mmCIF file of C-alpha atoms in Angstrom:
data_model
loop_
_atom_site.group_PDB
_atom_site.id
_atom_site.type_symbol
_atom_site.label_atom_id
_atom_site.label_comp_id
_atom_site.label_asym_id
_atom_site.label_seq_id
_atom_site.Cartn_x
_atom_site.Cartn_y
_atom_site.Cartn_z
ATOM 1 C CA MET M 300 5.030 17.083 -9.895
ATOM 2 C CA ASN M 301 5.425 14.457 -12.647
ATOM 3 C CA TYR M 302 7.251 11.022 -12.991
ATOM 4 C CA ASN M 303 10.596 12.131 -12.044
ATOM 5 C CA GLU M 304 9.443 13.781 -8.873
ATOM 6 C CA ILE M 305 7.686 10.718 -7.567
ATOM 7 C CA ARG M 306 10.809 8.557 -8.260
ATOM 8 C CA ASN M 307 12.722 11.219 -6.500
ATOM 9 C CA PHE M 308 9.928 11.106 -3.406
ATOM 10 C CA LEU M 309 10.458 7.595 -3.636
ATOM 11 C CA VAL M 310 13.911 7.633 -3.100
ATOM 12 C CA ASP M 311 13.772 9.171 0.050
ATOM 13 C CA LEU M 312 12.192 6.371 1.297
ATOM 14 C CA ILE M 313 15.722 4.315 1.297
ATOM 15 C CA GLY M 314 17.441 3.848 4.572
ATOM 16 C CA LEU M 315 13.982 4.566 6.560
ATOM 17 C CA SER M 316 12.549 1.737 8.548
ATOM 18 C CA VAL M 317 9.226 0.089 7.327
ATOM 19 C CA SER M 318 7.241 0.500 10.721
ATOM 20 C CA GLU M 319 3.579 -1.162 9.417
ATOM 21 C CA ILE M 320 1.480 -2.153 6.719
ATOM 22 C CA SER M 321 -1.958 -1.940 7.781
ATOM 23 C CA PHE M 322 -5.791 -2.170 6.215
ATOM 24 C CA VAL M 323 -8.617 0.339 6.524
ATOM 25 C CA ARG M 324 -12.002 -0.709 5.513
ATOM 26 C CA GLY M 325 -13.991 1.849 3.960
ATOM 27 C CA TYR M 326 -17.155 0.029 4.583
ATOM 28 C CA GLY M 327 -18.860 1.038 1.202
ATOM 29 C CA ILE M 328 -18.235 4.864 1.994
ATOM 30 C CA VAL M 329 -14.816 5.433 1.153
ATOM 31 C CA GLU M 330 -12.356 3.409 -0.868
ATOM 32 C CA ASP M 331 -10.484 0.706 1.001
ATOM 33 C CA TYR M 332 -7.035 1.019 1.470
ATOM 34 C CA PHE M 333 -3.553 -0.036 2.584
ATOM 35 C CA VAL M 334 -1.387 1.961 4.545
ATOM 36 C CA LEU M 335 2.325 1.803 4.472
ATOM 37 C CA ILE M 336 4.391 3.522 6.685
ATOM 38 C CA PHE M 337 8.265 4.389 6.829
ATOM 39 C CA GLU M 338 10.077 6.411 9.100
ATOM 40 C CA ASN M 339 13.380 7.355 11.330
ATOM 41 C CA SER M 340 13.609 9.795 13.875
ATOM 42 C CA ILE M 341 13.583 12.664 11.023
ATOM 43 C CA VAL M 342 10.894 12.111 8.456
ATOM 44 C CA ARG M 343 7.842 9.843 8.699
ATOM 45 C CA TYR M 344 6.110 8.445 5.094
ATOM 46 C CA ARG M 345 2.434 7.312 4.936
ATOM 47 C CA ILE M 346 1.807 5.972 1.595
ATOM 48 C CA GLU M 347 -1.795 5.364 1.174
ATOM 49 C CA VAL M 348 -2.856 2.320 -1.281
ATOM 50 C CA GLU M 349 -6.618 2.258 -3.438
ATOM 51 C CA THR M 350 -5.298 0.181 -6.310
ATOM 52 C CA ASN M 351 -3.779 -3.413 -6.630
ATOM 53 C CA PHE M 352 -1.114 -4.300 -3.900
ATOM 54 C CA ARG M 353 0.924 -7.127 -2.998
ATOM 55 C CA VAL M 354 3.759 -8.144 -1.146
ATOM 56 C CA VAL M 355 6.293 -10.654 -2.065
ATOM 57 C CA ASP M 356 9.295 -12.453 -0.974
ATOM 58 C CA CYS M 357 11.862 -14.018 -3.069
ATOM 59 C CA SER M 358 9.824 -17.275 -3.383
ATOM 60 C CA ARG M 359 6.027 -16.566 -2.761
ATOM 61 C CA VAL M 360 3.932 -13.835 -2.485
ATOM 62 C CA LEU M 361 2.930 -13.095 1.087
ATOM 63 C CA LEU M 362 -0.013 -10.642 0.948
ATOM 64 C CA VAL M 363 -2.413 -9.456 -1.959
ATOM 65 C CA PHE M 364 -5.457 -7.128 -1.950
ATOM 66 C CA ASN M 365 -7.820 -9.905 -2.611
ATOM 67 C CA ASP M 366 -7.074 -11.538 0.855
ATOM 68 C CA LEU M 367 -9.579 -9.437 1.913
ATOM 69 C CA TYR M 368 -12.442 -11.827 0.604
ATOM 70 C CA LEU M 369 -11.039 -15.143 1.446
ATOM 71 C CA ASP M 370 -11.109 -16.691 5.034
ATOM 72 C CA ALA M 371 -7.976 -18.298 6.625
ATOM 73 C CA ASP M 372 -8.251 -21.445 4.598
ATOM 74 C CA ARG M 373 -8.078 -19.909 1.412
ATOM 75 C CA ARG M 374 -11.957 -20.035 0.609
ATOM 76 C CA GLU M 375 -14.149 -16.931 -0.394
ATOM 77 C CA ILE M 376 -15.978 -15.657 2.349
ATOM 78 C CA SER M 377 -19.563 -14.960 1.877
ATOM 79 C CA VAL M 378 -21.000 -11.712 1.427
ATOM 80 C CA LYS M 379 -23.064 -12.103 4.692
ATOM 81 C CA ARG M 380 -20.105 -13.448 6.812
ATOM 82 C CA TYR M 381 -17.784 -10.275 5.309
ATOM 83 C CA ARG M 382 -20.454 -7.834 6.181
ATOM 84 C CA LYS M 383 -20.987 -9.201 10.069
ATOM 85 C CA GLN M 384 -17.275 -8.883 10.698
ATOM 86 C CA GLN M 385 -16.394 -5.642 12.605
ATOM 87 C CA ASN M 386 -13.204 -5.053 10.597
ATOM 88 C CA ILE M 387 -11.060 -7.859 8.998
ATOM 89 C CA GLU M 388 -10.503 -10.287 11.177
ATOM 90 C CA LYS M 389 -12.409 -13.047 9.703
ATOM 91 C CA THR M 390 -10.239 -12.589 6.278
ATOM 92 C CA LEU M 391 -6.707 -14.143 5.080
ATOM 93 C CA LEU M 392 -5.587 -10.462 5.002
ATOM 94 C CA SER M 393 -5.813 -10.309 8.776
ATOM 95 C CA GLN M 394 -3.680 -13.205 8.935
ATOM 96 C CA ASN M 395 -1.417 -12.322 6.230
ATOM 97 C CA LEU M 396 -0.754 -8.554 7.465
ATOM 98 C CA LYS M 397 0.234 -9.842 11.219
ATOM 99 C CA LEU M 398 2.767 -12.499 9.451
ATOM 100 C CA VAL M 399 4.334 -9.427 7.012
ATOM 101 C CA ASN M 400 4.574 -6.623 9.781
ATOM 102 C CA GLU M 401 6.398 -9.509 11.816
ATOM 103 C CA ARG M 402 8.939 -10.417 8.957
ATOM 104 C CA LEU M 403 9.265 -6.410 7.630
ATOM 105 C CA HIS M 404 10.184 -6.038 11.753
ATOM 106 C CA GLU M 405 13.153 -3.627 11.769
ATOM 107 C CA SER M 406 13.914 -3.743 8.188
ATOM 108 C CA CYS M 407 14.558 -1.227 6.176
ATOM 109 C CA VAL M 408 14.132 -0.091 2.429
ATOM 110 C CA ILE M 409 17.199 -0.544 0.397
ATOM 111 C CA ASN M 410 15.843 0.986 -3.124
ATOM 112 C CA SER M 411 12.872 1.828 -4.692
ATOM 113 C CA ALA M 412 11.430 1.854 -8.468
ATOM 114 C CA VAL M 413 8.347 3.905 -9.735
ATOM 115 C CA PHE M 414 7.625 3.518 -13.716
ATOM 116 C CA GLN M 415 5.632 5.667 -16.279
ATOM 117 C CA TYR M 416 2.500 3.943 -15.511
ATOM 118 C CA GLY M 417 2.500 4.401 -11.809
ATOM 119 C CA ASP M 418 3.552 1.004 -10.506
ATOM 120 C CA VAL M 419 6.103 0.908 -7.242
ATOM 121 C CA ILE M 420 8.498 -1.263 -6.180
ATOM 122 C CA ILE M 421 9.969 -0.934 -2.402
ATOM 123 C CA TYR M 422 12.688 -2.934 -1.733
ATOM 124 C CA THR M 423 13.680 -4.074 1.854
ATOM 125 C CA ASP M 424 16.625 -5.488 3.311
ATOM 126 C CA SER M 425 14.938 -8.630 4.643
ATOM 127 C CA GLY M 426 14.266 -10.009 1.153
ATOM 128 C CA ILE M 427 10.473 -8.355 0.962
ATOM 129 C CA ASN M 428 8.980 -6.617 -1.917
ATOM 130 C CA ILE M 429 6.372 -3.854 -1.386
ATOM 131 C CA GLU M 430 4.506 -3.710 -4.994
ATOM 132 C CA ILE M 431 2.032 -1.014 -5.732
ATOM 133 C CA THR M 432 0.422 -1.858 -9.449
ATOM 134 C CA ASN M 433 -1.409 0.631 -11.418
ATOM 135 C CA ASP M 434 -4.667 -1.534 -12.270
ATOM 136 C CA THR M 435 -7.400 0.791 -13.447
ATOM 137 C CA HIS M 436 -8.451 2.884 -16.473
ATOM 138 C CA LEU M 437 -10.848 4.627 -14.707
ATOM 139 C CA GLU M 438 -10.757 8.427 -14.947
ATOM 140 C CA ASP M 439 -9.804 10.560 -11.849
ATOM 141 C CA ALA M 440 -8.969 7.017 -10.101
ATOM 142 C CA THR M 441 -6.803 7.297 -6.945
ATOM 143 C CA LEU M 442 -3.528 5.179 -7.251
ATOM 144 C CA TYR M 443 -2.163 5.983 -3.864
ATOM 145 C CA ARG M 444 -1.563 8.970 -1.587
ATOM 146 C CA ILE M 445 2.171 9.910 -0.584
ATOM 147 C CA CYS M 446 2.391 11.780 2.935
ATOM 148 C CA LYS M 447 5.776 13.508 3.938
ATOM 149 C CA THR M 448 5.866 14.535 7.328
ATOM 150 C CA THR M 449 8.976 16.362 9.207
ATOM 151 C CA LYS M 450 8.732 18.522 12.385
ATOM 152 C CA ASP M 451 8.375 21.594 10.375
ATOM 153 C CA ASP M 452 6.529 20.527 7.511
ATOM 154 C CA THR M 453 3.750 18.020 5.940
ATOM 155 C CA LEU M 454 3.340 17.518 2.033
ATOM 156 C CA ARG M 455 0.542 15.384 0.559
ATOM 157 C CA LYS M 456 0.441 14.143 -3.099
ATOM 158 C CA VAL M 457 -1.979 12.042 -4.976
ATOM 159 C CA VAL M 458 -1.386 9.849 -7.821
ATOM 160 C CA MET M 459 -4.161 9.456 -9.860
ATOM 161 C CA VAL M 460 -5.386 8.508 -13.460
ATOM 162 C CA LYS M 461 -6.553 11.764 -15.392
ATOM 163 C CA ASN M 462 -7.169 11.798 -19.148
ATOM 164 C CA GLY M 463 -5.385 8.234 -19.517
ATOM 165 C CA GLU M 464 -2.296 9.501 -17.854
ATOM 166 C CA LEU M 465 -0.494 9.212 -14.640
ATOM 167 C CA CYS M 466 -1.151 12.596 -12.943
ATOM 168 C CA VAL M 467 0.237 13.894 -9.561
ATOM 169 C CA MET M 468 -2.019 16.658 -7.537
ATOM 170 C CA ASP M 469 -1.340 18.357 -4.268
#
């Protein structure tokens, strides 16, 4: 799978509902990542994003990865307080995920774009864009994983950096 195949994969999102954006905390054991769910009655796409991520509307940024390290007052959370929370309940990210999911409720994907360096923009009919940004030169770093599930089949791909190039693995 190359750049064009990634693009074709993302074109398949057009018309699908945005079901949920959530966050999985890795607790230092595995990487933290966002989970994006797009689906209809026939197909379900799950995109797990380990690289930089944000959700924007036409006038402002609604959510960014670094919200994980801020409290509701937009102040940096102490390491002690961050580690004491069960998941992400004390973070701005938790608050912003609720807001974004409310705003995206019943919205659909109207377009998507992928760039040769791995960035992705998913456009919705609610005016909100979901953006994945390749922000690493780290060798073998995973940017995102894509899983497409139908009643008959599951297809999984991992988009990563290998030898300074965008690479897609099964």
